[in-house]
Amino acid sequence: MFVLDYRSKLPIYEQLQTQMLKLIVGGVLKENDQLPAVRTLAMELGVNPNTVQKAYAECERVGMIVSVTGKGSFVSNPAVSMQLYMREKFKELRNLIQESLEYGLEPSMIIDAVSAWCEKGEWDYDPTQISH
Amino acid sequence: MFVLDYRSKLPIYEQLQTQMLKLIVGGVLKENDQLPAVRTLAMELGVNPNTVQKAYAECERVGMIVSVTGKGSFVSNPAVSMQLYMREKFKELRNLIQESLEYGLEPSMIIDAVSAWCEKGEWDYDPTQISH
DNA sequence: TGTATTGTATTATTGTAAATAATACATTAA
DNA sequence: TTAATGTATTATTTACAATAATACAATACA
């Protein structure tokens, strides 16, 4: 369920947190679903329990999951996670576009690209590529 | 010319590299402009010469600048940097949109937001915010 | 020709944060 | 009571950025 990239610059606990968010937003994990126990997941992934604990703690802090000593950790209302995900993505998108414009990229170029990808699904569309 | 954020998670040499790219793309640094000497810039910024050297070396590796022992470091063709910058930004933008769609964000929501920001300059536009 | 300035390379050391290791404690369920 | 769970603590290890201190190589210039 969780997969790690050990070559990534991102810390393991952040990777776990990100994956948790995607699993919830993507509907793989549903409300009240029980998550693997800290020690169990640590074993499966071959990492230290403290690392998993750190990820779970952060997920709980932002309201993605709820942990209860003796019972386990459970997915909380996915709407919370969806909200988190959307805010995060739109913030990234806004910052990216803002910076791109500051450094001379044409608004029309951006709009055209976003349309091609977003509406037409033309993922091959590349505004930096000259067509031959 | 170069400014560092010592609280940033990004290493100093990466910050320098990013700033170099922006200075070139933004036209502040023009073709064949001589850059500060490694030791000089290190002094100015209060960092180790090795750190500046690492940044310059990476900038040269990707073709942003050219360094010659005994002479100095110079800005190479800005078109190279612009190409690098555009490719990088559009790649980020594409990945961001692709992922957002995979996790349920509506294409129209993205298009609307990009239009508001990009064409109308409405940077306050926030699709995740309910208006009152 | 020498001297200073420049880029480049090397080795050792330090500082920081992630990750591990090893426990211990608290709560819950069976 | 026992086992499984989350939580907390302290110490250690590891990786990497950054520093420190040199040394070498190429160029410019007086």
PDB file of C-alpha atoms (C1' of nucleotides) in Angstrom:
ATOM      1  CA  MET A   1       0.000   0.000   0.000  1.00  0.00           C
ATOM      2  CA  PHE A   2       2.847   2.350   0.864  1.00  0.00           C
ATOM      3  CA  VAL A   3       5.924   2.479  -1.331  1.00  0.00           C
ATOM      4  CA  LEU A   4       9.161   4.256  -0.538  1.00  0.00           C
ATOM      5  CA  ASP A   5      11.817   5.792  -2.727  1.00  0.00           C
ATOM      6  CA  TYR A   6      15.023   5.540  -0.764  1.00  0.00           C
ATOM      7  CA  ARG A   7      16.905   7.613  -3.335  1.00  0.00           C
ATOM      8  CA  SER A   8      14.562  10.553  -2.898  1.00  0.00           C
ATOM      9  CA  LYS A   9      15.722  13.681  -1.146  1.00  0.00           C
ATOM     10  CA  LEU A  10      12.396  13.735   0.658  1.00  0.00           C
ATOM     11  CA  PRO A  11      12.519  12.218   4.139  1.00  0.00           C
ATOM     12  CA  ILE A  12      10.731   8.898   4.555  1.00  0.00           C
ATOM     13  CA  TYR A  13       8.199  10.309   6.987  1.00  0.00           C
ATOM     14  CA  GLU A  14       7.245  13.005   4.466  1.00  0.00           C
ATOM     15  CA  GLN A  15       6.882  10.424   1.707  1.00  0.00           C
ATOM     16  CA  LEU A  16       4.563   8.422   3.934  1.00  0.00           C
ATOM     17  CA  GLN A  17       2.513  11.503   4.734  1.00  0.00           C
ATOM     18  CA  THR A  18       2.158  12.421   1.079  1.00  0.00           C
ATOM     19  CA  GLN A  19       1.147   8.882   0.168  1.00  0.00           C
ATOM     20  CA  MET A  20      -1.378   8.786   2.975  1.00  0.00           C
ATOM     21  CA  LEU A  21      -2.983  11.940   1.602  1.00  0.00           C
ATOM     22  CA  LYS A  22      -3.153  10.521  -1.907  1.00  0.00           C
ATOM     23  CA  LEU A  23      -4.563   7.197  -0.731  1.00  0.00           C
ATOM     24  CA  ILE A  24      -7.330   8.991   1.134  1.00  0.00           C
ATOM     25  CA  VAL A  25      -8.080  11.536  -1.584  1.00  0.00           C
ATOM     26  CA  GLY A  26      -7.960   8.787  -4.211  1.00  0.00           C
ATOM     27  CA  GLY A  27     -10.544   6.775  -2.282  1.00  0.00           C
ATOM     28  CA  VAL A  28      -8.281   3.804  -1.634  1.00  0.00           C
ATOM     29  CA  LEU A  29      -8.524   4.523   2.074  1.00  0.00           C
ATOM     30  CA  LYS A  30     -12.063   5.262   3.225  1.00  0.00           C
ATOM     31  CA  GLU A  31     -13.435   6.883   6.348  1.00  0.00           C
ATOM     32  CA  ASN A  32     -12.797   4.857   9.525  1.00  0.00           C
ATOM     33  CA  ASP A  33     -10.560   2.392   7.701  1.00  0.00           C
ATOM     34  CA  GLN A  34      -7.954   1.086  10.110  1.00  0.00           C
ATOM     35  CA  LEU A  35      -4.368   1.780   9.118  1.00  0.00           C
ATOM     36  CA  PRO A  36      -1.543  -0.696   9.640  1.00  0.00           C
ATOM     37  CA  ALA A  37      -0.148  -0.614  13.163  1.00  0.00           C
ATOM     38  CA  VAL A  38       2.950   1.513  13.549  1.00  0.00           C
ATOM     39  CA  ARG A  39       5.188  -1.500  14.195  1.00  0.00           C
ATOM     40  CA  THR A  40       3.551  -3.561  11.453  1.00  0.00           C
ATOM     41  CA  LEU A  41       4.034  -0.929   8.765  1.00  0.00           C
ATOM     42  CA  ALA A  42       7.575  -0.314   9.947  1.00  0.00           C
ATOM     43  CA  MET A  43       8.309  -4.028   9.540  1.00  0.00           C
ATOM     44  CA  GLU A  44       6.713  -4.179   6.081  1.00  0.00           C
ATOM     45  CA  LEU A  45       8.674  -1.177   4.839  1.00  0.00           C
ATOM     46  CA  GLY A  46      11.874  -2.141   6.598  1.00  0.00           C
ATOM     47  CA  VAL A  47      12.119   1.139   8.449  1.00  0.00           C
ATOM     48  CA  ASN A  48      12.180   2.142  12.089  1.00  0.00           C
ATOM     49  CA  PRO A  49       8.879   2.335  13.981  1.00  0.00           C
ATOM     50  CA  ASN A  50       9.784   5.860  15.078  1.00  0.00           C
ATOM     51  CA  THR A  51       9.785   6.946  11.454  1.00  0.00           C
ATOM     52  CA  VAL A  52       6.289   5.605  10.854  1.00  0.00           C
ATOM     53  CA  GLN A  53       5.152   7.097  14.137  1.00  0.00           C
ATOM     54  CA  LYS A  54       6.420  10.492  13.046  1.00  0.00           C
ATOM     55  CA  ALA A  55       4.447  10.260   9.794  1.00  0.00           C
ATOM     56  CA  TYR A  56       1.268   9.131  11.580  1.00  0.00           C
ATOM     57  CA  ALA A  57       1.629  11.905  14.146  1.00  0.00           C
ATOM     58  CA  GLU A  58       1.889  14.531  11.420  1.00  0.00           C
ATOM     59  CA  CYS A  59      -1.080  13.050   9.541  1.00  0.00           C
ATOM     60  CA  GLU A  60      -3.107  13.250  12.736  1.00  0.00           C
ATOM     61  CA  ARG A  61      -1.976  16.811  13.420  1.00  0.00           C
ATOM     62  CA  VAL A  62      -3.478  18.016  10.133  1.00  0.00           C
ATOM     63  CA  GLY A  63      -6.644  15.980  10.594  1.00  0.00           C
ATOM     64  CA  MET A  64      -6.147  13.225   8.015  1.00  0.00           C
ATOM     65  CA  ILE A  65      -6.284  10.395  10.541  1.00  0.00           C
ATOM     66  CA  VAL A  66      -7.115   9.804  14.187  1.00  0.00           C
ATOM     67  CA  SER A  67      -4.991   7.650  16.458  1.00  0.00           C
ATOM     68  CA  VAL A  68      -6.133   6.106  19.737  1.00  0.00           C
ATOM     69  CA  THR A  69      -3.740   4.347  22.067  1.00  0.00           C
ATOM     70  CA  GLY A  70      -4.678   0.693  22.398  1.00  0.00           C
ATOM     71  CA  LYS A  71      -7.066   0.747  19.426  1.00  0.00           C
ATOM     72  CA  GLY A  72      -5.148   1.904  16.398  1.00  0.00           C
ATOM     73  CA  SER A  73      -5.072   4.601  13.745  1.00  0.00           C
ATOM     74  CA  PHE A  74      -8.058   5.318  11.538  1.00  0.00           C
ATOM     75  CA  VAL A  75      -8.877   7.423   8.503  1.00  0.00           C
ATOM     76  CA  SER A  76     -10.903  10.469   9.425  1.00  0.00           C
ATOM     77  CA  ASN A  77     -13.339  12.340   7.177  1.00  0.00           C
ATOM     78  CA  PRO A  78     -11.814  12.298   3.670  1.00  0.00           C
ATOM     79  CA  ALA A  79     -13.310  15.727   3.027  1.00  0.00           C
ATOM     80  CA  VAL A  80     -10.637  17.136   5.312  1.00  0.00           C
ATOM     81  CA  SER A  81      -7.905  15.479   3.265  1.00  0.00           C
ATOM     82  CA  MET A  82      -9.492  16.558  -0.017  1.00  0.00           C
ATOM     83  CA  GLN A  83      -9.536  20.130   1.234  1.00  0.00           C
ATOM     84  CA  LEU A  84      -5.892  19.868   2.250  1.00  0.00           C
ATOM     85  CA  TYR A  85      -4.977  18.363  -1.098  1.00  0.00           C
ATOM     86  CA  MET A  86      -6.815  20.975  -3.130  1.00  0.00           C
ATOM     87  CA  ARG A  87      -5.410  23.890  -1.170  1.00  0.00           C
ATOM     88  CA  GLU A  88      -1.930  22.470  -1.527  1.00  0.00           C
ATOM     89  CA  LYS A  89      -2.224  21.857  -5.260  1.00  0.00           C
ATOM     90  CA  PHE A  90      -3.750  25.212  -6.068  1.00  0.00           C
ATOM     91  CA  LYS A  91      -1.150  26.960  -3.980  1.00  0.00           C
ATOM     92  CA  GLU A  92       1.625  25.177  -5.877  1.00  0.00           C
ATOM     93  CA  LEU A  93      -0.092  25.950  -9.181  1.00  0.00           C
ATOM     94  CA  ARG A  94      -0.478  29.626  -8.364  1.00  0.00           C
ATOM     95  CA  ASN A  95       3.105  30.022  -7.242  1.00  0.00           C
ATOM     96  CA  LEU A  96       4.372  28.232 -10.310  1.00  0.00           C
ATOM     97  CA  ILE A  97       2.388  30.405 -12.698  1.00  0.00           C
ATOM     98  CA  GLN A  98       3.227  33.593 -10.867  1.00  0.00           C
ATOM     99  CA  GLU A  99       6.922  32.862 -11.043  1.00  0.00           C
ATOM    100  CA  SER A 100       6.754  31.777 -14.663  1.00  0.00           C
ATOM    101  CA  LEU A 101       5.134  35.055 -15.659  1.00  0.00           C
ATOM    102  CA  GLU A 102       7.677  37.066 -13.700  1.00  0.00           C
ATOM    103  CA  TYR A 103      10.421  35.551 -15.772  1.00  0.00           C
ATOM    104  CA  GLY A 104       8.916  36.198 -19.128  1.00  0.00           C
ATOM    105  CA  LEU A 105       6.755  33.245 -20.038  1.00  0.00           C
ATOM    106  CA  GLU A 106       3.789  34.371 -22.110  1.00  0.00           C
ATOM    107  CA  PRO A 107       0.327  34.089 -20.511  1.00  0.00           C
ATOM    108  CA  SER A 108      -1.077  32.713 -23.762  1.00  0.00           C
ATOM    109  CA  MET A 109       1.609  30.054 -23.843  1.00  0.00           C
ATOM    110  CA  ILE A 110       0.621  28.921 -20.375  1.00  0.00           C
ATOM    111  CA  ILE A 111      -3.107  29.021 -21.059  1.00  0.00           C
ATOM    112  CA  ASP A 112      -2.679  27.064 -24.270  1.00  0.00           C
ATOM    113  CA  ALA A 113      -0.595  24.419 -22.569  1.00  0.00           C
ATOM    114  CA  VAL A 114      -2.960  24.056 -19.642  1.00  0.00           C
ATOM    115  CA  SER A 115      -5.904  23.749 -22.020  1.00  0.00           C
ATOM    116  CA  ALA A 116      -4.180  21.123 -24.122  1.00  0.00           C
ATOM    117  CA  TRP A 117      -3.316  19.051 -21.089  1.00  0.00           C
ATOM    118  CA  CYS A 118      -6.356  19.711 -18.972  1.00  0.00           C
ATOM    119  CA  GLU A 119      -9.241  19.766 -21.430  1.00  0.00           C
ATOM    120  CA  LYS A 120      -7.965  17.769 -24.377  1.00  0.00           C
ATOM    121  CA  GLY A 121      -5.736  15.329 -22.517  1.00  0.00           C
ATOM    122  CA  GLU A 122      -2.895  16.056 -24.907  1.00  0.00           C
ATOM    123  CA  TRP A 123      -0.121  15.181 -22.517  1.00  0.00           C
ATOM    124  CA  ASP A 124       2.389  15.180 -25.372  1.00  0.00           C
ATOM    125  CA  TYR A 125       1.783  18.885 -25.886  1.00  0.00           C
ATOM    126  CA  ASP A 126       5.086  20.662 -25.286  1.00  0.00           C
ATOM    127  CA  PRO A 127       5.271  24.424 -25.845  1.00  0.00           C
ATOM    128  CA  THR A 128       9.069  24.324 -25.635  1.00  0.00           C
ATOM    129  CA  GLN A 129       9.359  21.841 -28.455  1.00  0.00           C
ATOM    130  CA  ILE A 130       9.688  22.928 -32.077  1.00  0.00           C
ATOM    131  CA  SER A 131       7.536  20.771 -34.364  1.00  0.00           C
ATOM    132  CA  HIS A 132       9.258  19.319 -37.452  1.00  0.00           C
TER     133      HIS A 132
ATOM    134  CA  MET B   1      23.006  40.608  -6.453  1.00  0.00           C
ATOM    135  CA  PHE B   2      22.710  37.248  -4.742  1.00  0.00           C
ATOM    136  CA  VAL B   3      20.638  36.908  -1.593  1.00  0.00           C
ATOM    137  CA  LEU B   4      20.536  33.876   0.671  1.00  0.00           C
ATOM    138  CA  ASP B   5      17.872  32.515   2.960  1.00  0.00           C
ATOM    139  CA  TYR B   6      19.737  30.721   5.698  1.00  0.00           C
ATOM    140  CA  ARG B   7      16.516  29.325   7.170  1.00  0.00           C
ATOM    141  CA  SER B   8      15.595  27.615   3.916  1.00  0.00           C
ATOM    142  CA  LYS B   9      15.706  23.847   3.620  1.00  0.00           C
ATOM    143  CA  LEU B  10      17.398  24.317   0.253  1.00  0.00           C
ATOM    144  CA  PRO B  11      21.203  24.096   0.352  1.00  0.00           C
ATOM    145  CA  ILE B  12      23.054  27.344  -0.256  1.00  0.00           C
ATOM    146  CA  TYR B  13      24.645  26.091  -3.457  1.00  0.00           C
ATOM    147  CA  GLU B  14      21.199  25.264  -4.861  1.00  0.00           C
ATOM    148  CA  GLN B  15      19.870  28.663  -3.898  1.00  0.00           C
ATOM    149  CA  LEU B  16      22.764  30.274  -5.720  1.00  0.00           C
ATOM    150  CA  GLN B  17      22.158  28.147  -8.780  1.00  0.00           C
ATOM    151  CA  THR B  18      18.468  29.022  -8.852  1.00  0.00           C
ATOM    152  CA  GLN B  19      19.224  32.703  -8.437  1.00  0.00           C
ATOM    153  CA  MET B  20      21.790  32.596 -11.182  1.00  0.00           C
ATOM    154  CA  LEU B  21      19.188  31.151 -13.531  1.00  0.00           C
ATOM    155  CA  LYS B  22      16.653  33.811 -12.621  1.00  0.00           C
ATOM    156  CA  LEU B  23      19.183  36.622 -12.983  1.00  0.00           C
ATOM    157  CA  ILE B  24      20.078  35.423 -16.449  1.00  0.00           C
ATOM    158  CA  VAL B  25      16.516  34.709 -17.566  1.00  0.00           C
ATOM    159  CA  GLY B  26      15.372  38.017 -16.107  1.00  0.00           C
ATOM    160  CA  GLY B  27      18.005  39.852 -18.110  1.00  0.00           C
ATOM    161  CA  VAL B  28      19.896  41.211 -15.118  1.00  0.00           C
ATOM    162  CA  LEU B  29      22.910  39.202 -16.187  1.00  0.00           C
ATOM    163  CA  LYS B  30      23.661  39.464 -19.900  1.00  0.00           C
ATOM    164  CA  GLU B  31      25.758  37.355 -22.227  1.00  0.00           C
ATOM    165  CA  ASN B  32      29.480  37.482 -21.432  1.00  0.00           C
ATOM    166  CA  ASP B  33      28.928  39.434 -18.239  1.00  0.00           C
ATOM    167  CA  GLN B  34      31.645  38.538 -15.777  1.00  0.00           C
ATOM    168  CA  LEU B  35      30.421  37.025 -12.543  1.00  0.00           C
ATOM    169  CA  PRO B  36      31.964  37.795  -9.154  1.00  0.00           C
ATOM    170  CA  ALA B  37      35.066  35.742  -8.453  1.00  0.00           C
ATOM    171  CA  VAL B  38      34.447  32.673  -6.364  1.00  0.00           C
ATOM    172  CA  ARG B  39      36.348  34.065  -3.391  1.00  0.00           C
ATOM    173  CA  THR B  40      34.815  37.517  -3.773  1.00  0.00           C
ATOM    174  CA  LEU B  41      31.230  36.283  -3.781  1.00  0.00           C
ATOM    175  CA  ALA B  42      31.989  33.955  -0.898  1.00  0.00           C
ATOM    176  CA  MET B  43      33.269  36.917   1.083  1.00  0.00           C
ATOM    177  CA  GLU B  44      30.242  39.055   0.221  1.00  0.00           C
ATOM    178  CA  LEU B  45      27.786  36.357   1.217  1.00  0.00           C
ATOM    179  CA  GLY B  46      29.759  35.246   4.225  1.00  0.00           C
ATOM    180  CA  VAL B  47      29.978  31.654   3.045  1.00  0.00           C
ATOM    181  CA  ASN B  48      32.785  29.293   2.184  1.00  0.00           C
ATOM    182  CA  PRO B  49      34.423  29.593  -1.258  1.00  0.00           C
ATOM    183  CA  ASN B  50      33.834  25.879  -1.767  1.00  0.00           C
ATOM    184  CA  THR B  51      30.092  26.473  -1.553  1.00  0.00           C
ATOM    185  CA  VAL B  52      30.184  29.154  -4.261  1.00  0.00           C
ATOM    186  CA  GLN B  53      32.478  26.967  -6.328  1.00  0.00           C
ATOM    187  CA  LYS B  54      29.990  24.119  -6.140  1.00  0.00           C
ATOM    188  CA  ALA B  55      27.217  26.393  -7.377  1.00  0.00           C
ATOM    189  CA  TYR B  56      29.317  27.792 -10.230  1.00  0.00           C
ATOM    190  CA  ALA B  57      30.391  24.293 -11.231  1.00  0.00           C
ATOM    191  CA  GLU B  58      26.796  23.131 -11.471  1.00  0.00           C
ATOM    192  CA  CYS B  59      25.795  26.253 -13.407  1.00  0.00           C
ATOM    193  CA  GLU B  60      28.575  25.527 -15.861  1.00  0.00           C
ATOM    194  CA  ARG B  61      27.608  21.866 -16.144  1.00  0.00           C
ATOM    195  CA  VAL B  62      24.125  22.801 -17.413  1.00  0.00           C
ATOM    196  CA  GLY B  63      25.486  25.495 -19.729  1.00  0.00           C
ATOM    197  CA  MET B  64      24.373  28.633 -17.926  1.00  0.00           C
ATOM    198  CA  ILE B  65      27.882  29.994 -17.468  1.00  0.00           C
ATOM    199  CA  VAL B  66      31.433  29.311 -18.614  1.00  0.00           C
ATOM    200  CA  SER B  67      34.412  29.362 -16.270  1.00  0.00           C
ATOM    201  CA  VAL B  68      38.044  29.718 -17.329  1.00  0.00           C
ATOM    202  CA  THR B  69      40.898  29.341 -14.893  1.00  0.00           C
ATOM    203  CA  GLY B  70      42.791  32.601 -14.533  1.00  0.00           C
ATOM    204  CA  LYS B  71      40.121  34.657 -16.307  1.00  0.00           C
ATOM    205  CA  GLY B  72      36.890  34.213 -14.463  1.00  0.00           C
ATOM    206  CA  SER B  73      33.307  33.029 -14.888  1.00  0.00           C
ATOM    207  CA  PHE B  74      31.057  34.473 -17.552  1.00  0.00           C
ATOM    208  CA  VAL B  75      27.409  34.289 -18.532  1.00  0.00           C
ATOM    209  CA  SER B  76      26.920  32.145 -21.608  1.00  0.00           C
ATOM    210  CA  ASN B  77      24.118  32.485 -24.131  1.00  0.00           C
ATOM    211  CA  PRO B  78      20.969  33.399 -22.145  1.00  0.00           C
ATOM    212  CA  ALA B  79      18.898  31.414 -24.647  1.00  0.00           C
ATOM    213  CA  VAL B  80      20.315  28.285 -23.069  1.00  0.00           C
ATOM    214  CA  SER B  81      19.174  29.400 -19.628  1.00  0.00           C
ATOM    215  CA  MET B  82      15.782  30.487 -20.932  1.00  0.00           C
ATOM    216  CA  GLN B  83      15.326  27.083 -22.523  1.00  0.00           C
ATOM    217  CA  LEU B  84      16.313  25.406 -19.256  1.00  0.00           C
ATOM    218  CA  TYR B  85      13.960  27.621 -17.315  1.00  0.00           C
ATOM    219  CA  MET B  86      10.999  27.092 -19.636  1.00  0.00           C
ATOM    220  CA  ARG B  87      11.451  23.346 -19.855  1.00  0.00           C
ATOM    221  CA  GLU B  88      11.713  23.150 -16.087  1.00  0.00           C
ATOM    222  CA  LYS B  89       8.625  25.269 -15.465  1.00  0.00           C
ATOM    223  CA  PHE B  90       6.446  23.575 -18.046  1.00  0.00           C
ATOM    224  CA  LYS B  91       7.497  20.178 -16.770  1.00  0.00           C
ATOM    225  CA  GLU B  92       6.537  21.163 -13.235  1.00  0.00           C
ATOM    226  CA  LEU B  93       3.272  22.630 -14.489  1.00  0.00           C
ATOM    227  CA  ARG B  94       2.378  19.527 -16.475  1.00  0.00           C
ATOM    228  CA  ASN B  95       3.148  17.160 -13.624  1.00  0.00           C
ATOM    229  CA  LEU B  96       1.177  19.272 -11.207  1.00  0.00           C
ATOM    230  CA  ILE B  97      -1.892  19.360 -13.425  1.00  0.00           C
ATOM    231  CA  GLN B  98      -1.661  15.694 -14.301  1.00  0.00           C
ATOM    232  CA  GLU B  99      -1.534  14.719 -10.655  1.00  0.00           C
ATOM    233  CA  SER B 100      -4.297  17.108  -9.689  1.00  0.00           C
ATOM    234  CA  LEU B 101      -6.622  15.586 -12.281  1.00  0.00           C
ATOM    235  CA  GLU B 102      -5.746  12.065 -11.170  1.00  0.00           C
ATOM    236  CA  TYR B 103      -6.938  12.922  -7.703  1.00  0.00           C
ATOM    237  CA  GLY B 104     -10.252  14.370  -8.701  1.00  0.00           C
ATOM    238  CA  LEU B 105      -9.748  18.070  -9.301  1.00  0.00           C
ATOM    239  CA  GLU B 106     -12.086  19.311 -12.030  1.00  0.00           C
ATOM    240  CA  PRO B 107     -10.478  20.436 -15.313  1.00  0.00           C
ATOM    241  CA  SER B 108     -12.788  23.474 -15.431  1.00  0.00           C
ATOM    242  CA  MET B 109     -11.724  24.449 -11.925  1.00  0.00           C
ATOM    243  CA  ILE B 110      -8.088  24.404 -13.002  1.00  0.00           C
ATOM    244  CA  ILE B 111      -8.695  26.257 -16.251  1.00  0.00           C
ATOM    245  CA  ASP B 112     -10.726  28.923 -14.481  1.00  0.00           C
ATOM    246  CA  ALA B 113      -8.059  29.444 -11.868  1.00  0.00           C
ATOM    247  CA  VAL B 114      -5.239  29.606 -14.394  1.00  0.00           C
ATOM    248  CA  SER B 115      -7.197  32.109 -16.468  1.00  0.00           C
ATOM    249  CA  ALA B 116      -7.942  34.299 -13.478  1.00  0.00           C
ATOM    250  CA  TRP B 117      -4.318  34.354 -12.440  1.00  0.00           C
ATOM    251  CA  CYS B 118      -2.682  34.311 -15.807  1.00  0.00           C
ATOM    252  CA  GLU B 119      -4.874  36.525 -17.962  1.00  0.00           C
ATOM    253  CA  LYS B 120      -6.636  38.752 -15.469  1.00  0.00           C
ATOM    254  CA  GLY B 121      -3.921  38.987 -12.844  1.00  0.00           C
ATOM    255  CA  GLU B 122      -6.440  38.096 -10.132  1.00  0.00           C
ATOM    256  CA  TRP B 123      -3.937  36.622  -7.727  1.00  0.00           C
ATOM    257  CA  ASP B 124      -6.538  36.649  -4.947  1.00  0.00           C
ATOM    258  CA  TYR B 125      -8.631  34.162  -6.889  1.00  0.00           C
ATOM    259  CA  ASP B 126      -8.938  31.032  -4.768  1.00  0.00           C
ATOM    260  CA  PRO B 127     -11.096  28.156  -6.035  1.00  0.00           C
ATOM    261  CA  THR B 128     -10.934  26.463  -2.638  1.00  0.00           C
ATOM    262  CA  GLN B 129     -12.386  29.489  -0.854  1.00  0.00           C
ATOM    263  CA  ILE B 130     -16.114  29.914  -0.337  1.00  0.00           C
ATOM    264  CA  SER B 131     -17.189  33.505  -1.001  1.00  0.00           C
ATOM    265  CA  HIS B 132     -19.341  35.196   1.671  1.00  0.00           C
TER     266      HIS B 132
ATOM    267  C1'  DT C   1      59.660  37.707 -15.843  1.00  0.00           C
ATOM    268  C1'  DG C   2      57.515  37.728 -11.720  1.00  0.00           C
ATOM    269  C1'  DT C   3      53.254  38.610  -9.087  1.00  0.00           C
ATOM    270  C1'  DA C   4      48.485  38.756  -8.329  1.00  0.00           C
ATOM    271  C1'  DT C   5      44.059  37.029  -9.569  1.00  0.00           C
ATOM    272  C1'  DT C   6      41.346  33.589 -11.126  1.00  0.00           C
ATOM    273  C1'  DG C   7      39.305  28.736 -11.323  1.00  0.00           C
ATOM    274  C1'  DT C   8      39.926  24.073  -9.597  1.00  0.00           C
ATOM    275  C1'  DA C   9      41.022  20.106  -6.514  1.00  0.00           C
ATOM    276  C1'  DT C  10      41.877  17.728  -2.156  1.00  0.00           C
ATOM    277  C1'  DT C  11      41.580  16.381   2.614  1.00  0.00           C
ATOM    278  C1'  DA C  12      39.887  16.915   7.079  1.00  0.00           C
ATOM    279  C1'  DT C  13      36.540  18.685  10.249  1.00  0.00           C
ATOM    280  C1'  DT C  14      32.088  20.438  11.931  1.00  0.00           C
ATOM    281  C1'  DG C  15      27.056  20.895  12.272  1.00  0.00           C
ATOM    282  C1'  DT C  16      22.469  19.397  11.443  1.00  0.00           C
ATOM    283  C1'  DA C  17      18.624  16.572  10.654  1.00  0.00           C
ATOM    284  C1'  DA C  18      16.871  12.097   9.409  1.00  0.00           C
ATOM    285  C1'  DA C  19      16.864   7.626  10.786  1.00  0.00           C
ATOM    286  C1'  DT C  20      17.873   3.925  13.822  1.00  0.00           C
ATOM    287  C1'  DA C  21      18.156   1.397  18.268  1.00  0.00           C
ATOM    288  C1'  DA C  22      16.433   0.170  22.541  1.00  0.00           C
ATOM    289  C1'  DT C  23      13.293   0.879  25.969  1.00  0.00           C
ATOM    290  C1'  DA C  24       9.455   2.217  28.737  1.00  0.00           C
ATOM    291  C1'  DC C  25       4.757   3.664  29.627  1.00  0.00           C
ATOM    292  C1'  DA C  26      -0.473   4.061  28.699  1.00  0.00           C
ATOM    293  C1'  DT C  27      -4.676   2.448  26.839  1.00  0.00           C
ATOM    294  C1'  DT C  28      -7.666  -0.833  24.853  1.00  0.00           C
ATOM    295  C1'  DA C  29      -9.576  -5.400  23.631  1.00  0.00           C
ATOM    296  C1'  DA C  30     -10.007 -10.175  24.364  1.00  0.00           C
TER     297       DA C  30
ATOM    298  C1'  DT D   1      -4.036 -11.059  32.861  1.00  0.00           C
ATOM    299  C1'  DT D   2      -2.103 -10.758  28.387  1.00  0.00           C
ATOM    300  C1'  DA D   3      -1.346  -9.037  23.931  1.00  0.00           C
ATOM    301  C1'  DA D   4      -1.614  -5.363  20.768  1.00  0.00           C
ATOM    302  C1'  DT D   5      -1.924  -0.762  20.167  1.00  0.00           C
ATOM    303  C1'  DG D   6      -0.223   4.317  20.336  1.00  0.00           C
ATOM    304  C1'  DT D   7       3.114   7.351  22.540  1.00  0.00           C
ATOM    305  C1'  DA D   8       7.434   9.117  24.629  1.00  0.00           C
ATOM    306  C1'  DT D   9      12.391   9.288  25.676  1.00  0.00           C
ATOM    307  C1'  DT D  10      17.349   8.962  25.232  1.00  0.00           C
ATOM    308  C1'  DA D  11      21.289   7.726  22.815  1.00  0.00           C
ATOM    309  C1'  DT D  12      23.579   6.561  18.620  1.00  0.00           C
ATOM    310  C1'  DT D  13      24.418   6.334  13.748  1.00  0.00           C
ATOM    311  C1'  DT D  14      24.390   8.097   9.126  1.00  0.00           C
ATOM    312  C1'  DA D  15      24.322  11.297   5.300  1.00  0.00           C
ATOM    313  C1'  DC D  16      25.230  15.545   3.547  1.00  0.00           C
ATOM    314  C1'  DA D  17      25.833  20.429   3.568  1.00  0.00           C
ATOM    315  C1'  DA D  18      29.131  23.579   4.907  1.00  0.00           C
ATOM    316  C1'  DT D  19      33.499  24.998   6.629  1.00  0.00           C
ATOM    317  C1'  DA D  20      38.608  25.168   7.003  1.00  0.00           C
ATOM    318  C1'  DA D  21      42.978  25.087   5.162  1.00  0.00           C
ATOM    319  C1'  DT D  22      45.760  24.272   1.512  1.00  0.00           C
ATOM    320  C1'  DA D  23      47.683  23.418  -2.935  1.00  0.00           C
ATOM    321  C1'  DC D  24      47.843  23.580  -7.918  1.00  0.00           C
ATOM    322  C1'  DA D  25      46.891  25.566 -12.740  1.00  0.00           C
ATOM    323  C1'  DA D  26      45.981  29.085 -15.980  1.00  0.00           C
ATOM    324  C1'  DT D  27      45.654  33.860 -17.110  1.00  0.00           C
ATOM    325  C1'  DA D  28      46.486  38.915 -16.947  1.00  0.00           C
ATOM    326  C1'  DC D  29      49.484  42.482 -16.277  1.00  0.00           C
ATOM    327  C1'  DA D  30      53.120  45.652 -14.627  1.00  0.00           C
TER     328       DA D  30
END
